[in-house]
Amino acid sequence: DAKTTQPNSMESNEEEPVHLPCNHSTISGTDYIHWYRQLPSQGPEYVIHGLTSNVNNRMASLAIAEDRKSSTLILHRATLRDAAVYYCILRRYGGSQGNLIFGKGTKLSVKP
Amino acid sequence: NAGVTQTPKFRVLKTGQSMTLLCAQDMNHEYMYWYRQDPGMGLRLIHYSVGEGTTAKGEVPDGYNVSRLKKQNFLLGLESAAPSQTSVYFCASSYYIRDSTVPSYNEQFFGPGTRLTVL
């Protein structure tokens, strides 16, 4: 699976939008972009995924660059509960049994 | 639905002792996984299973064994614990995409973790 690069940490103020970047310059045409997050002392949870088009769900939005070499996870209004480590992961369609390869992720701090 | 549950939540072992971690899921998922997470690191895959009676090695399988005798359970065993196995262990499960011609994903659902310390 191709590698992703994320900033180690980011800060945000409560109720402001947050843009979490991810670079994946070696992405292949069949790689899906997945985001998971891990709240303190919990297991990871799925946030969102996409292939080429921007995606929205109840938790977040995913903006994918036209060349797919980067993407941005957007939290529209950060809450204190959004403080977590966010992982950007590439998953190859049809890839081996759905294994996830986690990097170190971005630790998001949210200030009240 | 309880989702994915793990037993125990915490455990302290002495070097050389053995133990089994139990993962259970009630979502009828085909796939199950065991990961470990060391401080400040992302998760690393230990072993996984694509169905009852089948298991396979992940990225860091040494020192661990697994069994999937029932679809809903996935057991992780440490035969002779070592301090290097001190970690938080997460189990996960996901459904199986049967139609491989359709682009799709299989979201993984994670358990709450087991914190293991080996002295």
Short mmCIF file of C-alpha atoms in Angstrom, two decimals:
data_model
loop_
_atom_site.label_atom_id
_atom_site.label_comp_id
_atom_site.label_asym_id
_atom_site.label_seq_id
_atom_site.Cartn_x
_atom_site.Cartn_y
_atom_site.Cartn_z
CA ASP A 1 0.00 0.00 0.00
CA ALA A 2 1.15 3.54 -0.79
CA LYS A 3 2.40 5.77 2.00
CA THR A 4 0.69 8.83 3.46
CA THR A 5 2.23 11.88 5.15
CA GLN A 6 0.41 13.88 7.80
CA PRO A 7 1.45 16.64 10.21
CA ASN A 8 2.21 15.32 13.67
CA SER A 9 -0.17 17.71 15.42
CA MET A 10 -2.67 20.51 14.87
CA GLU A 11 -4.65 22.84 17.09
CA SER A 12 -8.09 24.25 16.64
CA ASN A 13 -10.55 26.38 18.54
CA GLU A 14 -13.92 24.99 19.46
CA GLU A 15 -16.69 25.64 16.93
CA GLU A 16 -14.22 26.59 14.20
CA PRO A 17 -13.59 24.54 11.06
CA VAL A 18 -10.57 22.26 10.96
CA HIS A 19 -8.71 21.18 7.84
CA LEU A 20 -6.51 18.11 8.31
CA PRO A 21 -4.15 17.55 5.36
CA CYS A 22 -2.78 14.31 4.00
CA ASN A 23 -0.24 13.82 1.23
CA HIS A 24 -0.19 10.61 -0.78
CA SER A 25 1.89 11.33 -3.84
CA THR A 26 2.35 7.65 -4.77
CA ILE A 27 -1.36 6.84 -4.75
CA SER A 28 -2.51 4.44 -7.44
CA GLY A 29 -5.73 4.56 -9.41
CA THR A 30 -7.40 1.89 -7.32
CA ASP A 31 -6.44 3.26 -3.90
CA TYR A 32 -9.28 4.52 -1.74
CA ILE A 33 -8.53 7.28 0.77
CA HIS A 34 -9.81 6.38 4.22
CA TRP A 35 -9.83 8.36 7.43
CA TYR A 36 -10.10 6.88 10.88
CA ARG A 37 -9.81 8.63 14.19
CA GLN A 38 -8.88 7.44 17.64
CA LEU A 39 -10.28 9.18 20.68
CA PRO A 40 -8.21 8.99 23.88
CA SER A 41 -8.18 5.50 25.38
CA GLN A 42 -10.46 4.09 22.68
CA GLY A 43 -10.13 2.00 19.57
CA PRO A 44 -10.08 3.71 16.17
CA GLU A 45 -13.36 4.53 14.47
CA TYR A 46 -14.15 5.02 10.82
CA VAL A 47 -14.71 8.62 9.72
CA ILE A 48 -15.02 8.79 5.96
CA HIS A 49 -13.59 7.46 2.71
CA GLY A 50 -13.44 8.47 -0.94
CA LEU A 51 -11.92 7.61 -4.30
CA THR A 52 -12.02 10.64 -6.60
CA SER A 53 -14.93 12.89 -5.73
CA ASN A 54 -15.40 14.95 -2.60
CA VAL A 55 -17.50 13.20 0.02
CA ASN A 56 -19.69 14.36 2.86
CA ASN A 57 -21.19 12.49 5.76
CA ARG A 58 -22.55 13.35 9.16
CA MET A 59 -19.10 13.40 10.74
CA ALA A 60 -16.95 15.21 8.20
CA SER A 61 -16.16 16.09 4.60
CA LEU A 62 -13.34 14.76 2.49
CA ALA A 63 -11.84 16.97 -0.20
CA ILE A 64 -9.67 15.14 -2.72
CA ALA A 65 -7.28 16.98 -5.00
CA GLU A 66 -7.85 16.64 -8.71
CA ASP A 67 -4.58 14.71 -9.16
CA ARG A 68 -5.42 12.65 -6.01
CA LYS A 69 -1.96 13.24 -4.58
CA SER A 70 -3.41 14.91 -1.53
CA SER A 71 -6.63 15.12 0.43
CA THR A 72 -8.08 17.11 3.30
CA LEU A 73 -10.41 15.98 6.04
CA ILE A 74 -12.71 18.82 7.04
CA LEU A 75 -14.47 19.04 10.38
CA HIS A 76 -16.94 21.86 9.90
CA ARG A 77 -17.31 22.86 13.53
CA ALA A 78 -14.80 21.33 15.90
CA THR A 79 -16.03 20.26 19.29
CA LEU A 80 -14.05 19.18 22.31
CA ARG A 81 -15.09 15.63 21.52
CA ASP A 82 -13.24 15.84 18.20
CA ALA A 83 -9.88 15.92 19.98
CA ALA A 84 -8.28 12.72 18.72
CA VAL A 85 -5.57 11.26 16.52
CA TYR A 86 -6.68 11.26 12.89
CA TYR A 87 -5.26 8.66 10.52
CA CYS A 88 -5.22 8.98 6.75
CA ILE A 89 -4.94 5.52 5.17
CA LEU A 90 -4.86 4.30 1.61
CA ARG A 91 -6.76 1.10 0.89
CA ARG A 92 -6.34 -0.62 -2.45
CA TYR A 93 -9.62 -1.75 -3.93
CA GLY A 94 -9.53 -5.53 -3.90
CA GLY A 95 -6.47 -5.35 -1.68
CA SER A 96 -5.51 -8.00 0.80
CA GLN A 97 -8.37 -8.73 3.13
CA GLY A 98 -8.96 -5.11 4.01
CA ASN A 99 -5.84 -4.69 6.08
CA LEU A 100 -5.32 -1.15 7.34
CA ILE A 101 -1.81 0.26 7.56
CA PHE A 102 -1.72 2.97 10.20
CA GLY A 103 0.90 5.71 10.32
CA LYS A 104 1.34 7.97 13.34
CA GLY A 105 -1.52 10.22 12.30
CA THR A 106 -2.25 13.83 13.27
CA LYS A 107 -3.05 14.60 16.88
CA LEU A 108 -5.79 17.23 16.91
CA SER A 109 -6.19 19.40 20.00
CA VAL A 110 -9.34 21.49 20.39
CA LYS A 111 -9.28 24.51 22.66
CA PRO A 112 -12.47 25.77 24.33
CA ASN B 1 -25.71 -4.85 19.33
CA ALA B 2 -22.62 -4.88 21.50
CA GLY B 3 -20.37 -4.53 18.44
CA VAL B 4 -16.82 -5.69 19.14
CA THR B 5 -15.95 -6.61 22.70
CA GLN B 6 -12.61 -7.59 24.20
CA THR B 7 -11.76 -9.54 27.32
CA PRO B 8 -9.98 -8.69 29.59
CA LYS B 9 -9.63 -4.91 29.64
CA PHE B 10 -6.39 -4.94 31.62
CA ARG B 11 -3.83 -7.61 32.47
CA VAL B 12 -0.41 -7.75 34.09
CA LEU B 13 1.78 -10.76 33.34
CA LYS B 14 5.20 -11.89 34.41
CA THR B 15 7.78 -12.78 31.79
CA GLY B 16 7.21 -16.31 30.57
CA GLN B 17 3.54 -16.53 31.53
CA SER B 18 0.91 -17.28 28.96
CA MET B 19 -2.51 -15.80 28.36
CA THR B 20 -5.31 -15.58 25.83
CA LEU B 21 -7.14 -12.46 24.75
CA LEU B 22 -10.70 -12.91 23.57
CA CYS B 23 -12.41 -10.86 20.90
CA ALA B 24 -16.10 -11.27 20.16
CA GLN B 25 -18.31 -9.60 17.55
CA ASP B 26 -22.06 -9.84 17.06
CA MET B 27 -22.26 -8.29 13.57
CA ASN B 28 -21.80 -11.55 11.66
CA HIS B 29 -18.59 -10.21 10.13
CA GLU B 30 -16.38 -12.54 8.12
CA TYR B 31 -13.11 -10.75 8.75
CA MET B 32 -11.44 -10.26 12.10
CA TYR B 33 -8.11 -8.69 13.03
CA TRP B 34 -5.71 -8.27 15.93
CA TYR B 35 -3.58 -5.13 16.17
CA ARG B 36 -1.14 -3.85 18.73
CA GLN B 37 -0.44 -0.22 19.52
CA ASP B 38 2.72 0.91 21.27
CA PRO B 39 2.97 4.37 22.88
CA GLY B 40 2.91 7.22 20.35
CA MET B 41 2.58 4.83 17.43
CA GLY B 42 -0.09 3.79 15.02
CA LEU B 43 -1.62 0.33 15.09
CA ARG B 44 0.25 -2.64 13.62
CA LEU B 45 -1.46 -5.78 12.39
CA ILE B 46 -0.53 -9.00 14.23
CA HIS B 47 -2.79 -11.63 12.67
CA TYR B 48 -6.07 -11.66 10.84
CA SER B 49 -8.77 -14.07 9.75
CA VAL B 50 -10.92 -14.07 6.64
CA GLY B 51 -13.35 -16.64 7.97
CA GLU B 52 -14.04 -19.36 10.49
CA GLY B 53 -11.16 -21.81 10.67
CA THR B 54 -8.70 -19.60 8.74
CA THR B 55 -5.96 -17.31 10.01
CA ALA B 56 -3.04 -15.47 8.46
CA LYS B 57 0.00 -13.51 9.60
CA GLY B 58 0.11 -9.75 9.60
CA GLU B 59 3.00 -7.35 9.99
CA VAL B 60 4.19 -8.39 13.48
CA PRO B 61 3.12 -12.01 14.13
CA ASP B 62 6.13 -13.31 16.09
CA GLY B 63 5.36 -14.43 19.62
CA TYR B 64 1.59 -14.67 19.02
CA ASN B 65 -0.83 -17.35 17.91
CA VAL B 66 -4.47 -17.03 16.96
CA SER B 67 -7.50 -19.20 16.48
CA ARG B 68 -10.91 -18.67 14.89
CA LEU B 69 -12.97 -21.71 15.84
CA LYS B 70 -16.24 -19.79 15.75
CA LYS B 71 -17.16 -17.01 13.36
CA GLN B 72 -17.92 -14.57 16.15
CA ASN B 73 -14.73 -15.13 18.16
CA PHE B 74 -11.07 -14.48 17.48
CA LEU B 75 -8.53 -15.48 20.11
CA LEU B 76 -5.02 -14.07 20.49
CA GLY B 77 -2.55 -16.16 22.49
CA LEU B 78 0.77 -15.34 24.04
CA GLU B 79 2.57 -18.60 24.87
CA SER B 80 5.52 -17.07 26.71
CA ALA B 81 5.05 -13.37 27.37
CA ALA B 82 7.98 -10.97 27.00
CA PRO B 83 8.32 -7.32 28.11
CA SER B 84 8.41 -6.33 24.42
CA GLN B 85 4.78 -7.46 24.22
CA THR B 86 3.68 -4.75 26.61
CA SER B 87 1.17 -2.87 24.52
CA VAL B 88 -2.48 -2.08 23.96
CA TYR B 89 -4.18 -4.74 21.85
CA PHE B 90 -7.12 -3.94 19.62
CA CYS B 91 -9.41 -6.34 17.87
CA ALA B 92 -11.43 -5.34 14.82
CA SER B 93 -13.93 -6.92 12.47
CA SER B 94 -15.33 -6.14 9.05
CA TYR B 95 -17.78 -7.57 6.57
CA TYR B 96 -16.82 -9.36 3.38
CA ILE B 97 -17.40 -7.75 0.01
CA ARG B 98 -18.63 -10.63 -2.14
CA ASP B 99 -18.96 -8.75 -5.42
CA SER B 100 -15.36 -7.91 -6.23
CA THR B 101 -16.34 -6.16 -9.46
CA VAL B 102 -17.90 -3.29 -7.56
CA PRO B 103 -15.56 -0.72 -6.03
CA SER B 104 -16.22 -0.88 -2.36
CA TYR B 105 -14.66 -0.77 1.04
CA ASN B 106 -14.98 -2.70 4.22
CA GLU B 107 -15.04 -0.43 7.22
CA GLN B 108 -13.38 -1.97 10.24
CA PHE B 109 -15.10 -1.82 13.61
CA PHE B 110 -12.74 -1.78 16.57
CA GLY B 111 -13.05 -3.00 20.12
CA PRO B 112 -12.13 -0.90 23.18
CA GLY B 113 -8.70 -2.49 23.61
CA THR B 114 -6.83 -4.60 26.16
CA ARG B 115 -3.96 -3.00 28.01
CA LEU B 116 -1.29 -5.63 28.66
CA THR B 117 1.80 -5.13 30.79
CA VAL B 118 4.53 -7.75 30.92
CA LEU B 119 6.96 -7.38 33.82
#
